[in-house]
Amino acid sequence: MGLVGSFPFNSFLSGVLSCIGTAVLAVCLRIQVNKDNKEFKDLPPERAFADFVLCNLVLHLVIMNFLG
Amino acid sequence: MATTALDFLPAPLRSLRLKTKQQELLLRVSTLALIYVLAFAVRLFSVLRYESMIHEFDPYFNYRTTLFLSENGFSEFWNWFDSESWYPLGRVVGGTLFPGLMVTAALLHRLLRALSLAVHIREVCVLTAPFFAANTTLVAYAFGREIWDSGAGLLAAALIAIVPGYISRSVAGSYDNEGVAIFALLLTFYLFVRAVNTGSLAWALASAFGYFYMVSAWGGYVFIINLVPLYVLVLLVTGRYSQRLYVAYNCMYVLGMLLAMQIRFVGFQHVQSGEHMAAMGVFFLLQVFYFLDWVKYLLNDARLFKSFLRITLTCVISVGTLALGIGTASGYISPWTGRFYSLLDPTYAKDHIPIIASVSEHQPTAWSSFMFDFHILLFLFPAGLYFCFKRLSDATIFIVMYGLTSMYFAGVMVRLILVAAPAVCLISAIAASATIKNLTTLIRTKSKSPQATSGKTTGSKAAAKGAVDQSLPFQHNAAIALLLGAFYLLSRYAIHCTWVTSEAYSSPSIVLAARGHNGGRVIFDDYREAYYWLRQNTPPDAKIMSWWDYGYQITAMGNRTVIVDNNTWNNTHIATVGRAMSSYEDEAYEIMQSLDVNYVLVVFGGVTGYSSDDINKFLWMVRIGGGVFPVIKEPDYLVNGEYRVDKGAAPKMLNCLMYKLCYYRFGELTTEYGKPPGYDRVRGVEIGNKDIKLEYLEEAFTTSNWIVRIYKVKPPKNRS
């Protein structure tokens, strides 16, 4: 009974948005780390990865709150 | 290095002499500190003149909920069902308010208590708005520095500290959502522009949190969720697509949307409401742009890419319009709500939603309001737009768009001058700062050219400049004159702002003040007198019927159940009250019995000349009641289209409940020397029906200046 929860749209949305969110964040990380991109020349890759981890953390915390 | 005055100091003090860079830092920091204190201090007029109390109507609801939150904790607050308002329906408070303001005040209160400063929550509530106004100046400084340079930032901070358009909604005591929301708005915009400029995920995450704070604070967050996609669209259209933009917008949109959906009042609107679809559309458009950019990079062939581009664009546009069409047609995507639709079509509210049209803050803005609220910023704004266009970058495009859209909306609705104020301050600061910088450079090069160094290119340039300067002999003097003129304008601005704050925007509106005939100040504290009478002399479960303006104050100060209040979420309920007020006494008695009303409260200004009373609002009661119950017709209350209360008034007007309750026993009262008894000082006429007898109600309380009158509803007779 307690498996799915009683707010199906919440769960659906959190599923969809977590997929989109992680995809988007991964793309952003890849953009920032790629050495061919002139715009991110002076951004150290460690900083890009740290940002990526932080954003994912926030994303998943909010998703967990939103699951219903 | 030239000798300065500091060289003449004794040796130990000379070590304290700072380098120019440190001097500049000290100057900047001390200026910002002074601006911070100024922004706080200028909003304290009403606290010093009257007392530390909450103003107006809406802040009383916010205060009551903050009190509840601080006493019962967040979980109780989030799930609170209030049965003391909108009797018999009640109100789901947890799900129908924006919690940002209350949570902020409760947290500040808790922080102060943790530091062993035992302040009452009311003091915290009263001073929240000035505190956040001071914080807004800091954000304005950072934003100005991001867009232009630190000089513009300082000037923007100084301008926004005292601009009357912002002060009007953030004085001490005005405990309303806007006080916190403007801070959140400017913070979100600053963080987003910084994210676009740096392309860093961390700044985009910060802007998402800023957006979350804005969503929790005010319904005006719809402005952000539409302006930011519009800005991205403009950047895409003008060929400024960059990967920094992609990173910034994507992170902010996804995380911001998720965070915003945590607020119960907002719910799923980000995916279901028409007002939020622009953001989603731009999100998908940005993905398409990125995809096309990547394919272009992979293909390395212009012609192949062109055909690919054509195919993709047609596919995307058709899919997009199809999705939007299906969503809107099937009703899944709800259309724009009346509140925001009336911003795009200003005539909509007057015809369809009289409640929105009746609020005085929702009227279109007059030029005098613009001048009153902005003063010199009004002509510095176009000048600033010119400077922004001269140095176009991603950041200046943003501020131009923010300025233009907010000025358009400020023209549609008076209340939205508040949203335009930060943009106007920033753009004007750019104009003033750039002008002053040019003028001072002009003065300094003239005085430096005789000392030009020899043999270097800079020397020849300076000599050339000196030669040019020689040909325009009055340039130096003109620059000095213009500089003095600029300083004069800014000082007049400061004087105007202080005067406006002192005279116009510092009245608590629950306590009225006037000048007596001998020049002394007379205070009318009738509202609070009436509410405390209710609190102390009525049974705890008494239900009060009044017009919706006073609902929040009655529940907060009188602590009694009301029928309708300022939330105005149920138009039919308000129309029922309006119908009761405009009917004859016996019909009104039936309605009051059906609503279990025990007391009726009316506001009457005829004795004191207070013009915002219920008789002046009466036509709106008729219109709103008539909008739901066709039995109430507005022409019944007018004579030849004219609204009168004297002998020539319509018979229905002379005998309706509102008229009887306001003018009961008024016919015996002499209000002004030389005028007959029953002379209404607001309407300026002698009333028509002086001999009023009430059958189903009896007078319970009238305040000392007759401003608030309370009547008790008699129970039905034992024998019919």
Short mmCIF file of C-alpha atoms in Angstrom, two decimals, chain B residues 128-439:
data_model
loop_
_atom_site.label_atom_id
_atom_site.label_comp_id
_atom_site.label_asym_id
_atom_site.label_seq_id
_atom_site.Cartn_x
_atom_site.Cartn_y
_atom_site.Cartn_z
CA THR B 128 11.19 43.36 8.32
CA ALA B 129 10.45 45.56 5.30
CA PRO B 130 13.07 48.25 6.07
CA PHE B 131 15.65 45.57 6.81
CA PHE B 132 15.06 43.92 3.44
CA ALA B 133 15.02 47.29 1.70
CA ALA B 134 18.50 47.87 3.07
CA ASN B 135 19.55 44.46 1.75
CA THR B 136 18.10 45.38 -1.64
CA THR B 137 20.51 48.30 -1.87
CA LEU B 138 23.43 45.89 -1.50
CA VAL B 139 22.03 43.68 -4.25
CA ALA B 140 21.51 46.77 -6.43
CA TYR B 141 25.16 47.68 -5.92
CA ALA B 142 26.30 44.21 -6.97
CA PHE B 143 23.94 44.23 -9.94
CA GLY B 144 25.09 47.70 -11.08
CA ARG B 145 28.68 46.57 -10.84
CA GLU B 146 27.86 43.49 -12.92
CA ILE B 147 26.14 45.49 -15.65
CA TRP B 148 28.33 48.58 -15.83
CA ASP B 149 30.93 49.36 -13.18
CA SER B 150 31.17 49.93 -9.47
CA GLY B 151 30.40 53.66 -9.79
CA ALA B 152 27.06 52.87 -11.37
CA GLY B 153 26.50 50.23 -8.71
CA LEU B 154 27.03 52.72 -5.90
CA LEU B 155 24.73 55.24 -7.52
CA ALA B 156 22.08 52.56 -8.12
CA ALA B 157 22.25 51.57 -4.46
CA ALA B 158 21.86 55.19 -3.39
CA LEU B 159 18.95 55.79 -5.75
CA ILE B 160 17.08 52.65 -4.78
CA ALA B 161 17.55 53.37 -1.07
CA ILE B 162 15.22 56.36 -1.24
CA VAL B 163 13.15 55.97 -4.42
CA PRO B 164 9.52 56.64 -3.41
CA GLY B 165 8.12 53.93 -5.69
CA TYR B 166 9.81 51.33 -3.50
CA ILE B 167 9.38 53.11 -0.18
CA SER B 168 5.60 53.19 -0.63
CA ARG B 169 5.37 49.43 -0.11
CA SER B 170 8.24 48.93 2.30
CA VAL B 171 7.89 51.42 5.13
CA ALA B 172 8.20 50.17 8.67
CA GLY B 173 4.85 48.65 9.50
CA SER B 174 3.96 47.72 5.94
CA TYR B 175 4.37 44.01 6.60
CA ASP B 176 3.43 42.86 3.15
CA ASN B 177 4.79 40.42 0.60
CA GLU B 178 6.32 43.11 -1.58
CA GLY B 179 8.75 44.19 1.10
CA VAL B 180 10.57 40.88 0.80
CA ALA B 181 9.64 40.14 -2.79
CA ILE B 182 11.48 43.04 -4.39
CA PHE B 183 14.65 41.92 -2.64
CA ALA B 184 14.10 38.39 -3.95
CA LEU B 185 13.32 39.71 -7.46
CA LEU B 186 16.45 41.78 -7.74
CA LEU B 187 18.54 39.00 -6.21
CA THR B 188 17.22 36.45 -8.71
CA PHE B 189 17.88 38.75 -11.63
CA TYR B 190 21.38 39.59 -10.41
CA LEU B 191 22.29 35.95 -9.88
CA PHE B 192 20.90 34.96 -13.28
CA VAL B 193 22.79 37.71 -15.11
CA ARG B 194 25.93 36.65 -13.26
CA ALA B 195 25.28 33.05 -14.30
CA VAL B 196 24.90 34.09 -17.93
CA ASN B 197 28.07 36.17 -17.76
CA THR B 198 30.20 33.46 -16.15
CA GLY B 199 28.48 30.31 -17.43
CA SER B 200 28.96 28.66 -14.07
CA LEU B 201 26.55 26.07 -12.69
CA ALA B 202 27.01 27.36 -9.15
CA TRP B 203 25.65 30.81 -10.00
CA ALA B 204 22.75 29.26 -11.90
CA LEU B 205 21.95 27.14 -8.84
CA ALA B 206 22.05 30.29 -6.71
CA SER B 207 19.64 32.01 -9.08
CA ALA B 208 17.33 28.97 -8.86
CA PHE B 209 17.32 29.40 -5.09
CA GLY B 210 16.67 33.12 -5.54
CA TYR B 211 13.72 32.21 -7.75
CA PHE B 212 12.48 29.77 -5.11
CA TYR B 213 12.58 32.52 -2.51
CA MET B 214 10.68 34.81 -4.88
CA VAL B 215 8.01 32.16 -5.55
CA SER B 216 7.59 31.63 -1.82
CA ALA B 217 7.22 35.37 -1.25
CA TRP B 218 4.90 36.84 -3.90
CA GLY B 219 2.51 36.04 -6.71
CA GLY B 220 4.46 38.43 -8.90
CA TYR B 221 7.01 35.68 -9.54
CA VAL B 222 5.13 35.20 -12.83
CA PHE B 223 7.06 38.26 -13.99
CA ILE B 224 10.38 36.46 -13.52
CA ILE B 225 9.24 33.24 -15.15
CA ASN B 226 8.18 35.24 -18.21
CA LEU B 227 10.91 37.86 -18.38
CA VAL B 228 13.81 35.41 -18.21
CA PRO B 229 12.55 33.26 -21.14
CA LEU B 230 11.78 36.44 -23.09
CA TYR B 231 15.36 37.58 -22.45
CA VAL B 232 16.74 34.23 -23.61
CA LEU B 233 14.56 34.47 -26.71
CA VAL B 234 15.85 37.97 -27.47
CA LEU B 235 19.43 36.77 -27.07
CA LEU B 236 18.75 33.86 -29.43
CA VAL B 237 17.09 36.11 -31.98
CA THR B 238 19.92 38.66 -31.91
CA GLY B 239 22.48 35.95 -32.52
CA ARG B 240 23.96 35.92 -29.04
CA TYR B 241 23.46 32.24 -28.37
CA SER B 242 26.34 30.94 -26.30
CA GLN B 243 26.99 27.89 -24.21
CA ARG B 244 27.08 30.02 -21.08
CA LEU B 245 23.47 30.94 -21.78
CA TYR B 246 22.60 27.29 -22.27
CA VAL B 247 24.15 26.26 -18.96
CA ALA B 248 22.65 29.17 -17.03
CA TYR B 249 19.08 28.94 -18.30
CA ASN B 250 18.79 25.16 -18.21
CA CYS B 251 20.02 24.82 -14.67
CA MET B 252 17.92 27.71 -13.45
CA TYR B 253 14.77 26.53 -15.20
CA VAL B 254 14.82 22.89 -14.14
CA LEU B 255 15.94 23.45 -10.57
CA GLY B 256 13.88 26.62 -10.18
CA MET B 257 10.73 24.90 -11.45
CA LEU B 258 11.24 21.95 -9.13
CA LEU B 259 11.86 24.15 -6.12
CA ALA B 260 8.88 26.36 -6.98
CA MET B 261 6.54 23.38 -7.08
CA GLN B 262 7.26 22.73 -3.40
CA ILE B 263 5.06 25.69 -2.49
CA ARG B 264 1.52 24.34 -2.15
CA PHE B 265 -0.11 27.50 -3.41
CA VAL B 266 1.81 27.29 -6.66
CA GLY B 267 1.38 23.55 -7.03
CA PHE B 268 1.64 22.24 -10.56
CA GLN B 269 1.14 25.59 -12.26
CA HIS B 270 4.61 25.46 -13.80
CA VAL B 271 3.51 22.62 -16.05
CA GLN B 272 -0.18 23.32 -16.36
CA SER B 273 -0.77 27.04 -16.49
CA GLY B 274 -0.62 29.13 -19.64
CA GLU B 275 1.33 31.81 -17.85
CA HIS B 276 4.30 29.49 -17.36
CA MET B 277 4.37 27.93 -20.80
CA ALA B 278 6.72 30.52 -22.25
CA ALA B 279 9.49 29.24 -20.00
CA MET B 280 8.92 25.66 -21.08
CA GLY B 281 8.78 26.66 -24.75
CA VAL B 282 12.07 28.52 -24.51
CA PHE B 283 13.58 25.56 -22.66
CA PHE B 284 12.81 23.26 -25.58
CA LEU B 285 13.90 25.91 -28.08
CA LEU B 286 17.25 26.17 -26.32
CA GLN B 287 17.69 22.39 -26.57
CA VAL B 288 17.02 22.67 -30.30
CA PHE B 289 19.59 25.45 -30.62
CA TYR B 290 22.18 23.41 -28.79
CA PHE B 291 21.41 20.39 -30.94
CA LEU B 292 21.78 22.41 -34.13
CA ASP B 293 25.01 23.95 -32.86
CA TRP B 294 26.42 20.51 -32.12
CA VAL B 295 25.37 19.10 -35.50
CA LYS B 296 26.95 22.11 -37.22
CA TYR B 297 30.20 21.43 -35.36
CA LEU B 298 30.10 17.76 -36.36
CA LEU B 299 29.16 18.22 -40.00
CA ASN B 300 31.69 20.86 -41.07
CA ASP B 301 29.73 21.23 -44.31
CA ALA B 302 27.68 24.39 -44.84
CA ARG B 303 25.20 23.16 -47.50
CA LEU B 304 24.39 19.89 -45.79
CA PHE B 305 23.90 21.73 -42.56
CA LYS B 306 21.53 24.21 -44.23
CA SER B 307 19.19 21.48 -45.44
CA PHE B 308 19.41 19.75 -42.08
CA LEU B 309 18.56 23.08 -40.42
CA ARG B 310 15.50 23.52 -42.61
CA ILE B 311 14.17 20.05 -41.88
CA THR B 312 14.76 20.31 -38.16
CA LEU B 313 13.19 23.74 -37.85
CA THR B 314 10.02 22.74 -39.67
CA CYS B 315 9.72 19.60 -37.56
CA VAL B 316 10.29 21.45 -34.30
CA ILE B 317 7.93 24.29 -35.07
CA SER B 318 5.14 21.96 -36.15
CA VAL B 319 5.55 19.70 -33.13
CA GLY B 320 5.67 22.69 -30.82
CA THR B 321 2.55 24.35 -32.18
CA LEU B 322 0.74 21.02 -32.23
CA ALA B 323 1.56 20.37 -28.58
CA LEU B 324 0.57 23.88 -27.56
CA GLY B 325 -2.64 23.66 -29.59
CA ILE B 326 -3.67 20.31 -28.14
CA GLY B 327 -2.82 21.45 -24.64
CA THR B 328 -4.82 24.65 -24.86
CA ALA B 329 -7.77 23.15 -26.71
CA SER B 330 -8.18 20.21 -24.40
CA GLY B 331 -8.06 22.57 -21.44
CA TYR B 332 -5.08 20.89 -19.88
CA ILE B 333 -3.05 24.08 -20.14
CA SER B 334 -5.23 26.59 -18.33
CA PRO B 335 -5.54 30.02 -19.93
CA TRP B 336 -4.14 33.16 -18.37
CA THR B 337 -5.96 33.96 -15.11
CA GLY B 338 -7.94 37.19 -14.88
CA ARG B 339 -5.42 38.89 -12.62
CA PHE B 340 -2.61 38.64 -15.19
CA TYR B 341 -4.79 38.78 -18.29
CA SER B 342 -6.00 42.21 -17.24
CA LEU B 343 -2.37 43.38 -17.48
CA LEU B 344 -2.30 42.50 -21.15
CA ASP B 345 -5.83 43.74 -21.81
CA PRO B 346 -6.56 46.53 -19.31
CA THR B 347 -10.23 46.76 -20.21
CA TYR B 348 -10.87 43.11 -19.35
CA ALA B 349 -11.30 43.52 -15.60
CA LYS B 350 -13.86 46.32 -15.73
CA ASP B 351 -16.25 44.24 -17.83
CA HIS B 352 -15.72 40.80 -16.38
CA ILE B 353 -14.24 40.90 -12.90
CA PRO B 354 -15.51 43.88 -10.88
CA ILE B 355 -13.60 42.82 -7.79
CA ILE B 356 -10.27 43.30 -9.52
CA ALA B 357 -11.44 46.55 -11.10
CA SER B 358 -12.60 47.97 -7.76
CA VAL B 359 -9.21 47.95 -6.07
CA SER B 360 -7.71 51.42 -6.26
CA GLU B 361 -4.20 50.05 -6.72
CA HIS B 362 -5.20 48.33 -9.93
CA GLN B 363 -6.12 51.51 -11.81
CA PRO B 364 -3.96 52.75 -14.67
CA THR B 365 -1.18 55.09 -13.64
CA ALA B 366 -1.35 58.83 -14.14
CA TRP B 367 1.68 60.89 -15.14
CA SER B 368 1.59 62.60 -11.79
CA SER B 369 2.10 59.25 -10.09
CA PHE B 370 5.13 58.57 -12.23
CA MET B 371 6.62 61.95 -11.40
CA PHE B 372 5.75 61.57 -7.74
CA ASP B 373 7.33 58.14 -7.49
CA PHE B 374 10.38 58.58 -9.68
CA HIS B 375 11.23 62.31 -9.91
CA ILE B 376 14.47 62.85 -11.89
CA LEU B 377 14.75 59.12 -12.64
CA LEU B 378 11.97 59.61 -15.16
CA PHE B 379 14.19 61.50 -17.60
CA LEU B 380 17.38 59.70 -16.61
CA PHE B 381 15.70 56.45 -17.71
CA PRO B 382 15.76 57.15 -21.49
CA ALA B 383 19.30 58.52 -21.12
CA GLY B 384 20.30 55.28 -19.45
CA LEU B 385 18.70 53.27 -22.24
CA TYR B 386 20.90 55.18 -24.68
CA PHE B 387 24.03 54.32 -22.72
CA CYS B 388 23.00 50.66 -22.50
CA PHE B 389 22.54 50.49 -26.25
CA LYS B 390 25.96 52.04 -26.76
CA ARG B 391 27.62 49.24 -24.82
CA LEU B 392 25.50 46.20 -25.65
CA SER B 393 26.35 43.05 -23.82
CA ASP B 394 24.31 40.17 -22.42
CA ALA B 395 23.92 42.04 -19.13
CA THR B 396 22.84 45.39 -20.58
CA ILE B 397 20.34 43.67 -22.88
CA PHE B 398 18.81 42.15 -19.77
CA ILE B 399 18.47 45.39 -17.90
CA VAL B 400 17.00 47.11 -20.96
CA MET B 401 14.37 44.40 -21.27
CA TYR B 402 13.60 44.47 -17.57
CA GLY B 403 13.26 48.25 -17.73
CA LEU B 404 10.99 48.32 -20.78
CA THR B 405 8.65 45.51 -19.74
CA SER B 406 8.33 46.74 -16.18
CA MET B 407 7.64 50.30 -17.35
CA TYR B 408 4.90 49.02 -19.64
CA PHE B 409 3.25 47.17 -16.77
CA ALA B 410 3.75 50.13 -14.45
CA GLY B 411 1.73 52.15 -16.92
CA VAL B 412 -1.10 49.64 -16.80
CA MET B 413 -1.42 49.34 -13.03
CA VAL B 414 -0.33 51.76 -10.29
CA ARG B 415 0.76 48.97 -8.00
CA LEU B 416 3.37 47.77 -10.48
CA ILE B 417 5.43 50.95 -10.21
CA LEU B 418 7.04 48.99 -7.42
CA VAL B 419 8.32 46.34 -9.84
CA ALA B 420 9.65 49.00 -12.21
CA ALA B 421 11.49 50.91 -9.47
CA PRO B 422 14.67 48.74 -9.34
CA ALA B 423 15.01 48.74 -13.13
CA VAL B 424 14.51 52.49 -13.34
CA CYS B 425 17.06 53.06 -10.58
CA LEU B 426 19.66 50.85 -12.25
CA ILE B 427 19.27 52.35 -15.71
CA SER B 428 19.22 55.91 -14.35
CA ALA B 429 22.31 55.13 -12.33
CA ILE B 430 24.06 54.02 -15.51
CA ALA B 431 23.14 57.29 -17.21
CA ALA B 432 24.16 59.48 -14.29
CA SER B 433 27.33 57.55 -13.55
CA ALA B 434 28.49 57.50 -17.18
CA THR B 435 27.78 61.22 -17.57
CA ILE B 436 29.55 62.18 -14.36
CA LYS B 437 32.48 59.97 -15.29
CA ASN B 438 32.79 61.61 -18.71
CA LEU B 439 32.60 65.07 -17.20
#
